[in-house]
CSV table of C-alpha atoms and ligand atoms in Angstrom, one decimal:
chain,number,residue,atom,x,y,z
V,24,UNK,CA,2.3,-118.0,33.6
V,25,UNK,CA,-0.8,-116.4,32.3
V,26,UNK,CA,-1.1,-116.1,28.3
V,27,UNK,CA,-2.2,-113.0,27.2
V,28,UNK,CA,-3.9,-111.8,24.5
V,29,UNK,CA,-1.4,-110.0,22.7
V,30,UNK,CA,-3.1,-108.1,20.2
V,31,UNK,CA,-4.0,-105.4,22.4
V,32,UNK,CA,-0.7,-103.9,22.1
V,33,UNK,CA,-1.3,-103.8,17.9
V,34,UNK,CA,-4.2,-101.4,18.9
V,35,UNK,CA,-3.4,-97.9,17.7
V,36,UNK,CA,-4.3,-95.7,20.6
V,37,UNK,CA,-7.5,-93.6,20.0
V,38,UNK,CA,-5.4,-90.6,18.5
V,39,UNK,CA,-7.7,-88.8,17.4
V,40,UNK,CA,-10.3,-87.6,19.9
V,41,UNK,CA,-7.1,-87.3,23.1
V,42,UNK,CA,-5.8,-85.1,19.9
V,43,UNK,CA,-9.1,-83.0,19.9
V,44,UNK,CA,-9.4,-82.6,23.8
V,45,UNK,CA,-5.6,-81.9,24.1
V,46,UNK,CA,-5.8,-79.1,21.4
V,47,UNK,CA,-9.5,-77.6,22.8
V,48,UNK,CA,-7.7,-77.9,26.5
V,49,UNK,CA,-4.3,-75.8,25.1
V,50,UNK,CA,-7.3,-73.4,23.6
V,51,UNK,CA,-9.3,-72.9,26.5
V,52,UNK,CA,-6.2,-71.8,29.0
V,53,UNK,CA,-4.9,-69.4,26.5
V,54,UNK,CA,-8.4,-68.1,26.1
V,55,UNK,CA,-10.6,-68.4,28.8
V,56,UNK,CA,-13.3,-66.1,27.9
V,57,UNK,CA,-13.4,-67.6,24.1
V,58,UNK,CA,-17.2,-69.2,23.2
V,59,UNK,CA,-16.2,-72.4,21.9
V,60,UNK,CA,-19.1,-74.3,19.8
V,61,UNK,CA,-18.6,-78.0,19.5
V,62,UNK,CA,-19.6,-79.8,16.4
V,63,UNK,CA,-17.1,-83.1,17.1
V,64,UNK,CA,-18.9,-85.4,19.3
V,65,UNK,CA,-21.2,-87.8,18.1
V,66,UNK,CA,-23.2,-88.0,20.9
V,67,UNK,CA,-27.0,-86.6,21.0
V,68,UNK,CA,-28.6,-83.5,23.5
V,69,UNK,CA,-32.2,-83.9,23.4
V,70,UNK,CA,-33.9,-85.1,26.4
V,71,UNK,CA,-35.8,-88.9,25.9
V,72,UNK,CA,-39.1,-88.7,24.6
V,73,UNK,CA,-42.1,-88.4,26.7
V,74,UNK,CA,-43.1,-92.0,25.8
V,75,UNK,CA,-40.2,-93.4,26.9
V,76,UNK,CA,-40.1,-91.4,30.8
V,77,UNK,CA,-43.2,-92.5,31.5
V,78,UNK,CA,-42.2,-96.2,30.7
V,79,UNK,CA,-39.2,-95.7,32.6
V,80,UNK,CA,-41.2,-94.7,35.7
V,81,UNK,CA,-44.2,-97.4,35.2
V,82,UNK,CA,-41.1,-100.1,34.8
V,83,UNK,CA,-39.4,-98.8,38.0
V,84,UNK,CA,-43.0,-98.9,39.8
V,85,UNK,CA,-43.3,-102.4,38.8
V,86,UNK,CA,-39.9,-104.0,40.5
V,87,UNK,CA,-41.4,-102.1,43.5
V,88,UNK,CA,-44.4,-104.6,44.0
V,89,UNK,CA,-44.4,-108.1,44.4
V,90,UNK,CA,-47.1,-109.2,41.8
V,91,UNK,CA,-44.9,-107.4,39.0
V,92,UNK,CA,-41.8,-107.8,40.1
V,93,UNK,CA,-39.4,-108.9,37.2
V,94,UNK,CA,-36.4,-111.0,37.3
V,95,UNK,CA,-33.9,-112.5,35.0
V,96,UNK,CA,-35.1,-111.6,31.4
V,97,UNK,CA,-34.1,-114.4,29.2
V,98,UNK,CA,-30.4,-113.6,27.5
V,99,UNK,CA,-31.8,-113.2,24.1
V,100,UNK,CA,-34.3,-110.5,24.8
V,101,UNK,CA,-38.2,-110.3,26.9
V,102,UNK,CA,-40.6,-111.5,24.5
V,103,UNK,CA,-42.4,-107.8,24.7
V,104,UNK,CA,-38.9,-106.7,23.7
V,105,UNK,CA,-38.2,-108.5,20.7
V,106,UNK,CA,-42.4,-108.2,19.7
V,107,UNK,CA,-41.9,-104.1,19.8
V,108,UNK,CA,-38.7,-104.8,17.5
V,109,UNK,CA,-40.8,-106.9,15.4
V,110,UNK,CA,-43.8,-104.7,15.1
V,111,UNK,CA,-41.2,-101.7,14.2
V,112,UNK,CA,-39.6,-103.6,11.2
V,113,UNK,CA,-43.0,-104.7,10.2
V,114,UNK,CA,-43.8,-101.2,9.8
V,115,UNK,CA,-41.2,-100.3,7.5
V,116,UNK,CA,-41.8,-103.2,5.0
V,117,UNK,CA,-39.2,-106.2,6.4
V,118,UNK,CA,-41.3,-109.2,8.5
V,119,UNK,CA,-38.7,-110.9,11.3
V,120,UNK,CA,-39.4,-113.8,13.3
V,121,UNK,CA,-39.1,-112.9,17.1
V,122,UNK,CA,-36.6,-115.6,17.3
V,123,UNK,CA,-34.1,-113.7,15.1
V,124,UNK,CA,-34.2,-110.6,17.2
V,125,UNK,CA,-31.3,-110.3,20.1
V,126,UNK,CA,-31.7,-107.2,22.7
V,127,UNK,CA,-28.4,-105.5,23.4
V,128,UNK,CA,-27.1,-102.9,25.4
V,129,UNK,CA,-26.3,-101.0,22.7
V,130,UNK,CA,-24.2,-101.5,18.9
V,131,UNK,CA,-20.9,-101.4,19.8
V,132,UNK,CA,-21.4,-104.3,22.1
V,133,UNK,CA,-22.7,-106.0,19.9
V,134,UNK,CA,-20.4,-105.4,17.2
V,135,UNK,CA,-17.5,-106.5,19.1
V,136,UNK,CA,-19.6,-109.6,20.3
V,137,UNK,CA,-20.4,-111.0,17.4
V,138,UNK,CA,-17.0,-112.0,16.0
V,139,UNK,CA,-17.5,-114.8,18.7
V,140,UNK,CA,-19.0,-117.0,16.2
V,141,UNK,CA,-16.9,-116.4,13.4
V,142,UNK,CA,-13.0,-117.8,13.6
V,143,UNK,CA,-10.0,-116.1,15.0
V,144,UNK,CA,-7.6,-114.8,12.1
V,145,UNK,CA,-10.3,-114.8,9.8
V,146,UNK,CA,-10.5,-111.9,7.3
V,147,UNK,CA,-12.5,-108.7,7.7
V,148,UNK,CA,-13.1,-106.1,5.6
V,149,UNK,CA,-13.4,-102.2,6.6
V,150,UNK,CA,-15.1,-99.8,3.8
V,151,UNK,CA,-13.2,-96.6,5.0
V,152,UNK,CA,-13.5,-93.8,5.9
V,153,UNK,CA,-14.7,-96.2,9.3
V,154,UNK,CA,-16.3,-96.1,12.4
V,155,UNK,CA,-13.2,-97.2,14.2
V,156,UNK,CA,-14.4,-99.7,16.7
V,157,UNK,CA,-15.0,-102.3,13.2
V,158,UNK,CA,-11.0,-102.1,13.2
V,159,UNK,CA,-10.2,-102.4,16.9
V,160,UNK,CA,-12.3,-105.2,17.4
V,161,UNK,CA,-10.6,-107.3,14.6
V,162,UNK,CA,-7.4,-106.7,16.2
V,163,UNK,CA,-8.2,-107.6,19.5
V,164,UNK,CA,-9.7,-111.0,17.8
V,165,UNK,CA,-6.6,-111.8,15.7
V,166,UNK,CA,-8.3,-111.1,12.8
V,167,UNK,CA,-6.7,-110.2,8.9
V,168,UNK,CA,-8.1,-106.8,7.9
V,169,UNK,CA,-8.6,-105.5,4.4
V,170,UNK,CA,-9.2,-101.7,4.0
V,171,UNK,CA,-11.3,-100.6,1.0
V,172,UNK,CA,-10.8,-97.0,0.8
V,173,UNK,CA,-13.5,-94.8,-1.1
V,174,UNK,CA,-13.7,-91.4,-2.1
V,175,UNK,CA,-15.9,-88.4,-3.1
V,176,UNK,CA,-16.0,-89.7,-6.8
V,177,UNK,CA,-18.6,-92.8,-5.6
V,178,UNK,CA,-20.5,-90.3,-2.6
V,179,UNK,CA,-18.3,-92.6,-0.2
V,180,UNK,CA,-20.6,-95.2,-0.7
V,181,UNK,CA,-18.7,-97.8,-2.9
V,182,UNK,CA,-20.2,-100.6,-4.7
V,183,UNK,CA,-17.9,-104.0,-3.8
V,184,UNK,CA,-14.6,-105.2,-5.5
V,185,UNK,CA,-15.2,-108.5,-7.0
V,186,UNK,CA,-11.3,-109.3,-6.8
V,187,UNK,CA,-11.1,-109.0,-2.7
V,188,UNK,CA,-12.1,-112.0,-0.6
V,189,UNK,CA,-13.0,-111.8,2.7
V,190,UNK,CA,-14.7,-113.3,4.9
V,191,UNK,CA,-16.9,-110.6,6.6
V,192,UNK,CA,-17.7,-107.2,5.8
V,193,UNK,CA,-18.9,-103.9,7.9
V,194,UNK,CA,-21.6,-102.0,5.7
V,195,UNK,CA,-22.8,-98.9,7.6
V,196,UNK,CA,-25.3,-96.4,6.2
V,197,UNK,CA,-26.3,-93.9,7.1
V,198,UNK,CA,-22.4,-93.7,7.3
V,199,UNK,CA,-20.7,-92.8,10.2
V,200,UNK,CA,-18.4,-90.6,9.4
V,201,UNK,CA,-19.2,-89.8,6.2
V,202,UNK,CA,-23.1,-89.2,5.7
V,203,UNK,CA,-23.2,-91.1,3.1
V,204,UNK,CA,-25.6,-93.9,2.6
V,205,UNK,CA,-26.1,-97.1,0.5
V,206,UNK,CA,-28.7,-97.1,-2.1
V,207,UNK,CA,-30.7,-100.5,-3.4
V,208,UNK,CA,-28.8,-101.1,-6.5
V,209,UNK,CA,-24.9,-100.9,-4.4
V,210,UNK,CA,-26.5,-102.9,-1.7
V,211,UNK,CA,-27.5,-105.5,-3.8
V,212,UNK,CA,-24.6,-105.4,-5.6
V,213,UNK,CA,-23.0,-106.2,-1.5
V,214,UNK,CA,-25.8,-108.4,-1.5
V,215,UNK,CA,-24.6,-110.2,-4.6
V,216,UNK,CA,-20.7,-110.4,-3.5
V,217,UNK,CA,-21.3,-111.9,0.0
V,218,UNK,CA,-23.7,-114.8,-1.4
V,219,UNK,CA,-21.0,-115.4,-4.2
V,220,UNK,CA,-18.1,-115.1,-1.7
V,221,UNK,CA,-19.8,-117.0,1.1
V,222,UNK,CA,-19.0,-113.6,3.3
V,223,UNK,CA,-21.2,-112.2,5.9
V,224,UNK,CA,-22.3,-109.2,5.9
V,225,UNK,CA,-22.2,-107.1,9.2
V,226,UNK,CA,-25.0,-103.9,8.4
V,227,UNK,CA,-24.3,-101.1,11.1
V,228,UNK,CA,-27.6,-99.5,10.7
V,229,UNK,CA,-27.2,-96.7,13.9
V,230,UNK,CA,-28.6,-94.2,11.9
V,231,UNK,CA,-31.1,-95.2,10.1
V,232,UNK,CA,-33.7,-93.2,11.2
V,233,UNK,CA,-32.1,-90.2,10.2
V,234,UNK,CA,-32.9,-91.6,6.2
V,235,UNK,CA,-35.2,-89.3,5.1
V,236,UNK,CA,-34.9,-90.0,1.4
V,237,UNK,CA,-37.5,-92.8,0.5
V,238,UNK,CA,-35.7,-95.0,-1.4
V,239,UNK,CA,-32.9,-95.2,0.8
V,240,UNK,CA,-33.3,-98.5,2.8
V,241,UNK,CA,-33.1,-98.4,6.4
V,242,UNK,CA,-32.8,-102.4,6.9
V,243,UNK,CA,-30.5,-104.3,4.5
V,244,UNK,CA,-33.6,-107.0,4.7
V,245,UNK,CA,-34.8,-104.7,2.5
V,246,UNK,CA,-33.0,-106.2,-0.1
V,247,UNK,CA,-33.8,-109.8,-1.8
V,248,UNK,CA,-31.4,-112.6,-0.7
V,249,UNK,CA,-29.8,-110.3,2.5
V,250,UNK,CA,-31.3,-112.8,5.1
V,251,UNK,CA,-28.8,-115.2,3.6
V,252,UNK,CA,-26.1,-113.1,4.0
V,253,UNK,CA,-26.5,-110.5,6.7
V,254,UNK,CA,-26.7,-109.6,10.2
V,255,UNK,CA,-28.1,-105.7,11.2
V,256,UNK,CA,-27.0,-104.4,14.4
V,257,UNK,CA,-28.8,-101.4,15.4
V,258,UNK,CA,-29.3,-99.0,18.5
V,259,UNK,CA,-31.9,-97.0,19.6
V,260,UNK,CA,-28.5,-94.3,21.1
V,261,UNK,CA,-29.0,-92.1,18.1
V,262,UNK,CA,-33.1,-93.0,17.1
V,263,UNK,CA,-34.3,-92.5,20.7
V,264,UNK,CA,-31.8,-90.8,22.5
V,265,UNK,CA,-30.1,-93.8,24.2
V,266,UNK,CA,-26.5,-92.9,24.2
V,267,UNK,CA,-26.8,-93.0,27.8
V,268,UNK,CA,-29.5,-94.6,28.8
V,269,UNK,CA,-28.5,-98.1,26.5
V,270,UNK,CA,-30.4,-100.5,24.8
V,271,UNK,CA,-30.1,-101.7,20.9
V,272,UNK,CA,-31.0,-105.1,18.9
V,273,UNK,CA,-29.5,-107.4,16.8
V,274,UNK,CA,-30.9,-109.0,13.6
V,275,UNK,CA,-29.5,-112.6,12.8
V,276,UNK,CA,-31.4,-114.5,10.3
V,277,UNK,CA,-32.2,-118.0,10.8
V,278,UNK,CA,-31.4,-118.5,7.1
V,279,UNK,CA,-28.0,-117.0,7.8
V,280,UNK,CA,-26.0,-120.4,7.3
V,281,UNK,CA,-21.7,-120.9,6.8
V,282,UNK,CA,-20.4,-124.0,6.9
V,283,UNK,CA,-23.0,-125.8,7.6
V,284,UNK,CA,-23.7,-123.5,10.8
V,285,UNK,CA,-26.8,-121.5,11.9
V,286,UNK,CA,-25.4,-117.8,12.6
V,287,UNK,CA,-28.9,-117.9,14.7
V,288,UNK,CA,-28.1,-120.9,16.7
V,289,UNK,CA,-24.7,-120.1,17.5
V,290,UNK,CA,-25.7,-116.5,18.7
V,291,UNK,CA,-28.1,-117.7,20.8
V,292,UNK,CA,-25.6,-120.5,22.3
V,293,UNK,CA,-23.4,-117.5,22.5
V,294,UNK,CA,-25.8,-115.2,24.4
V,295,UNK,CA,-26.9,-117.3,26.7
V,296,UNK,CA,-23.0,-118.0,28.0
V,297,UNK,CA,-21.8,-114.8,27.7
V,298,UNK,CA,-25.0,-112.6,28.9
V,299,UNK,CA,-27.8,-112.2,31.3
V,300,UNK,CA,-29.3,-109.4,28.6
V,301,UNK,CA,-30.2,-106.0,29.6
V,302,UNK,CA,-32.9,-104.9,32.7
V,303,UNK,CA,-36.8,-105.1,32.5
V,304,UNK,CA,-36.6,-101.5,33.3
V,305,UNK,CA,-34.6,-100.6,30.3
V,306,UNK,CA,-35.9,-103.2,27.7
V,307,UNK,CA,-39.8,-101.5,28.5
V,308,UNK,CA,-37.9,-98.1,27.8
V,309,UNK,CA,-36.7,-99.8,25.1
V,310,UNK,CA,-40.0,-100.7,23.8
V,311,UNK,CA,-41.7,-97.6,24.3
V,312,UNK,CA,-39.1,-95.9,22.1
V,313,UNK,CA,-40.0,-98.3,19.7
V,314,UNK,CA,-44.3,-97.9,19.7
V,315,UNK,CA,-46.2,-96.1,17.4
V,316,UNK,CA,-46.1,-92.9,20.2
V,317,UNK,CA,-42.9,-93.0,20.7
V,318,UNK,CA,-41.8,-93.1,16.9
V,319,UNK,CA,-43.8,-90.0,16.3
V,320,UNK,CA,-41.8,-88.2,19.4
V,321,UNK,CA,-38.8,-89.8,18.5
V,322,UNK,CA,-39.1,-88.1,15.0
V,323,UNK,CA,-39.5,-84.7,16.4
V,324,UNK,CA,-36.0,-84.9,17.9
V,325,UNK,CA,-34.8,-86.6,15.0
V,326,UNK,CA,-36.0,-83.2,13.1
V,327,UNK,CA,-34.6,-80.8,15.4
V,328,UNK,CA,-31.1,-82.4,14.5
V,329,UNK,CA,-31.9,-82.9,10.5
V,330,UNK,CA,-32.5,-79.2,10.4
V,331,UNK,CA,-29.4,-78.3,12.3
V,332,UNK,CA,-27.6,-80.6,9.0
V,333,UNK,CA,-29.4,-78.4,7.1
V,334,UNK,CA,-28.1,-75.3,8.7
V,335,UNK,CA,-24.6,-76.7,8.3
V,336,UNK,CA,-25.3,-77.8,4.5
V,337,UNK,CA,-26.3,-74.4,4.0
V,338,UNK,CA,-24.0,-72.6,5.1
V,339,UNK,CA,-21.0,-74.5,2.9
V,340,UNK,CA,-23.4,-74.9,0.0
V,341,UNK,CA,-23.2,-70.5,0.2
V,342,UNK,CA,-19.3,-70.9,0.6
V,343,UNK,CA,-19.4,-73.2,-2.2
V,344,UNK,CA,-17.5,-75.6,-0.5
V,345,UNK,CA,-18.0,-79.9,-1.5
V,346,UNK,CA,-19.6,-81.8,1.2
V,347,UNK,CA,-21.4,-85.7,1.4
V,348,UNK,CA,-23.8,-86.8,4.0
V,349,UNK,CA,-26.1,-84.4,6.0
V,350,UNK,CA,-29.5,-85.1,3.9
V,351,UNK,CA,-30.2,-88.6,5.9
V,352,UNK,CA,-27.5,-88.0,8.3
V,353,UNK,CA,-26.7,-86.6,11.5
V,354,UNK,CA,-23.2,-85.9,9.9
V,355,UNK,CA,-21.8,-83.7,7.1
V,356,UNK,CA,-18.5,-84.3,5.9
V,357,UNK,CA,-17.3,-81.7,4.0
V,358,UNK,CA,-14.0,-81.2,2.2
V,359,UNK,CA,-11.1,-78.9,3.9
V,360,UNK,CA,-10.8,-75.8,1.9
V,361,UNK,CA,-8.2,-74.2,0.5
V,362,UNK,CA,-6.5,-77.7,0.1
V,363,UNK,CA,-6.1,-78.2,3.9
V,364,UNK,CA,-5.0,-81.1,5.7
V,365,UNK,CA,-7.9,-82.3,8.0
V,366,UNK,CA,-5.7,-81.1,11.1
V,367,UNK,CA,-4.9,-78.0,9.5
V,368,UNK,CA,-8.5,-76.8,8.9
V,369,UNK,CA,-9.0,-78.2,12.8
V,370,UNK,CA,-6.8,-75.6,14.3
V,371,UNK,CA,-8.2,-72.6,11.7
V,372,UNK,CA,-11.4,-73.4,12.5
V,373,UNK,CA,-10.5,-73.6,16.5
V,374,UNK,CA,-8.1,-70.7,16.6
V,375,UNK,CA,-10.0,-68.6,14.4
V,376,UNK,CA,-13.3,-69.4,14.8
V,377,UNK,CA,-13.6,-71.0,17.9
V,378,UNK,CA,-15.6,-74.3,16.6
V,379,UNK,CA,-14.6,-77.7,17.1
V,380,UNK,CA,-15.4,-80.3,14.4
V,381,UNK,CA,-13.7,-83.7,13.6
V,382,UNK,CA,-10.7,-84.2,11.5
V,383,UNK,CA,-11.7,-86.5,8.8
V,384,UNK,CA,-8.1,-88.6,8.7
V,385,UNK,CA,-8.7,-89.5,11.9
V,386,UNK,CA,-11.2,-92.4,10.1
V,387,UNK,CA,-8.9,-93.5,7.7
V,388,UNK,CA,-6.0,-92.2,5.3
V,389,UNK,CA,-8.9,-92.0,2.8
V,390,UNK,CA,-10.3,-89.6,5.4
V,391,UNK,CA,-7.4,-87.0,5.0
V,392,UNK,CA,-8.4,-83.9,3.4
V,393,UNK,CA,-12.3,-83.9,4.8
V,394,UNK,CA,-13.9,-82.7,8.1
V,395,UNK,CA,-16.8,-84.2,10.0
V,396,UNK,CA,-19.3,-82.0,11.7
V,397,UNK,CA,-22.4,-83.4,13.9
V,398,UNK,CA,-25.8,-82.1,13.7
V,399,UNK,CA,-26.0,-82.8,17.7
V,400,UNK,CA,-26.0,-79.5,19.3
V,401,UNK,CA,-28.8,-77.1,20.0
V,402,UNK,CA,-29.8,-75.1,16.9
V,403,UNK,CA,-29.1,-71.8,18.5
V,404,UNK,CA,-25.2,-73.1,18.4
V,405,UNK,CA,-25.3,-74.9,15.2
V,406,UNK,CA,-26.5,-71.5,13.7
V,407,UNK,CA,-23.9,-69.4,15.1
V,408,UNK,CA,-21.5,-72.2,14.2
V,409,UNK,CA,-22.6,-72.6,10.6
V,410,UNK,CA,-22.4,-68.7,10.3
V,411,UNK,CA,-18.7,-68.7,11.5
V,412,UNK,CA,-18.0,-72.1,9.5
V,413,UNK,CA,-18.9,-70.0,6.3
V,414,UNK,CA,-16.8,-67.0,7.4
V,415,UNK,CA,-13.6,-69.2,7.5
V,416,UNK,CA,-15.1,-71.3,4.1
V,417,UNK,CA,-15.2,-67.9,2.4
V,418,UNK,CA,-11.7,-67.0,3.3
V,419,UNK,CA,-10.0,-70.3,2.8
V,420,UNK,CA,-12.0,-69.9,-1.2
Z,28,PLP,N1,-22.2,-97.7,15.0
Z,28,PLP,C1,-21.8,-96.5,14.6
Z,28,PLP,C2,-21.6,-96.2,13.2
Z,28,PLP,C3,-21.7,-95.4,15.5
Z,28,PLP,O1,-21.4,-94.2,15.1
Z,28,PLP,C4,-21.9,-95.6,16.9
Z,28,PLP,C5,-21.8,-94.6,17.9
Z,28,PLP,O2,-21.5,-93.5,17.7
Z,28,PLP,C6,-22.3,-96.9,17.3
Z,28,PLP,C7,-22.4,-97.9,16.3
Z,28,PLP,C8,-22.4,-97.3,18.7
Z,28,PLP,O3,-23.7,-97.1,19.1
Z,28,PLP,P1,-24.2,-97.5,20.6
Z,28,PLP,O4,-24.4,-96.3,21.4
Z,28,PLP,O5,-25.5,-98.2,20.3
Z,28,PLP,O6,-23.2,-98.5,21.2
């Protein structure tokens, strides 16, 4: 008889967006004609840059013809691949060697993929309020999990607790849901705990190019001794546009070294079992995101949603109402008015306003109390959404 994995059944079942569509669903058949403005999903609306089209097509052209036809890539990433990922950290300040650079298809595989190398019912640690595929994925892998809640009094960016042990830990800033983001002194201070701790050090940098704030780091290479420590999983879903097109990277140092184990060597052993890597087609997409060109029309889009977070700051900074995030992030997380639950400013703001937005227990119990709304939506919306977000702020006051 076949032995399954039982964890799946610990999962808790993803709640919290069926919760939203159920409740926007209910909304829509009693009112049909209502115009409903959604500020829940995380997922971007701008078209792919120019840069990155064009690559697209040239790439397509090539598999067409025999003298460019591609095939296998090799697992780990093309070489033009992993030199655009090079050239791009080079840029901002951190030097990589090619060979610690891993293409993906995107973070959350990789996220999930990486506790491969680590062993099962190790312990993992979740900063919440959490991204919640770091949780899920622990489950599924047997894994112990230690929750460090944080609140509004550290910016939801807290500094580590020298008294917990564990044996990894999910660092993720810009912060996903939160907005908030890790500056030099609390990530060296991370830095610090995982070398002491022998812990790795799993930096979820999705967002980083929404860090607009220069002395906010947008590698954790940025800081002294995090090569020993740390791996960066990143995505180009949320800096180029990706979400559905796929591609991201991984950074595993070849310093990175437990138990007498290179993290590098053992990635590489596992990518080359477990993957044939991503297309030619979409690793020179990829790249072209990555060049100087398409950085600069990457940023435009990047601007069109930083100044939709600034319509939605705005608006609650004129209702007076606390918020975190927003500044480098594609998320403002603001806190429920009028003492709310998180579900019961959801259903005012639906029912009376007609705007969807995230309810911020749904990340954590930390969570409860606090509301995430996205920057992704055209700025036409996010206007008339901030406008009626204010309205209800005001009245809640
Ligand atoms: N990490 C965080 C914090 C996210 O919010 C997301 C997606 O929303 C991801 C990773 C997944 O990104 P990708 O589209 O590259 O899988």
């Amino acid at each position: 008889m076949a032995s399954m994995n039982h964890h799946y059944t610990e999962l808790q079942d993803s709640y919290l967006f069926r919760t939203i569509d159920a409740k926007v669903a209910d909304f829509r058949a009693a009112h049909p004609d209502a115009d409903l403005l959604k500020l829940g999903i995380g997922d971007v609306t701008l078209p792919l840059p120019p840069a990155v089209i064009q690559a697209l097509h040239q790439a397509v052209d090539d598999q067409a013809v025999k003298e460019t036809f591609e095939g296998y890539q090799a697992e780990v990433g093309a070489p033009f691949f992993r030199q655009a990922v090079q050239d791009y950290y080079a840029r901002n300040g951190v030097e990589l060697e090619q060979a610690e650079i891993f293409v993906s298809s995107g973070a959350k595989d990789d996220l999930a993929d990486l506790l491969d190398i680590f062993s099962r019912g190790m312990t993992a640690l979740v900063l919440e309020p959490a991204y919640p595929a770091y949780v899920d994925a622990n489950v599924i892998s047997g894994n112990k999990l230690v929750h460090l809640p944080s609140s509004a009094d550290e910016d939801f960016a807290p500094y580590p607790d020298p008294t917990i042990d564990a044996d990894i830990v999910y660092l993720c800033s810009p912060n996903n849901p939160t907005g908030a983001t890790y500056t030099i002194e609390k990530l060296q201070a991370w830095v610090e705990w995982a070398r002491q701790k022998q812990a790795v050090i799993v930096f979820d940098a999705a967002y980083e190019s929404f860090i607009k704030d220069p002395s906010i780091p947008h590698s954790i290479y940025a800081i002294e001794g995090a090569k020993e420590c740390a791996i960066e999983v990143c995505s180009l879903s949320k800096t180029a546009g990706f979400t559905g097109t796929r591609a991201g990277y991984t950074v595993v140092p070849k310093a990175l070294v437990r138990e007498g184990l290179e993290l590098n060597a053992l990635w590489v052993r596992n990518r080359t079992t477990k993957t044939n890597g991503i297309s030619y087609v979409l690793q020179k997409a990829a790249a072209a995101a990555l060049s100087p060109e398409g950085q600069a029309q990457c940023a435009a889009n990047v601007a069109v949603y930083q100044e939709n977070a600034r319509v939605l700051m705005e608006a609650l900074d004129g209702a007076g109402v606390w918020y975190s995030g927003g500044k480098n992030a594609p998320y403002v997380w603001m806190r429920c008015p009028g003492g709310l639950t998180s579900w019961e400013f959801f259903d005012k703001l639906l029912e009376e306003e007609q705007v969807v937005g995230t309810p911020g227990s749904g990340f954590g119990q930390c969570g409860e109390g606090y509301f995430r709304l996205t920057a992704f939506n055209t700025p036409e919306n996010t206007r008339e959404a901030a406008k009626r977000l204010a309205q209800l702020c005001s009245r809640l006051a």
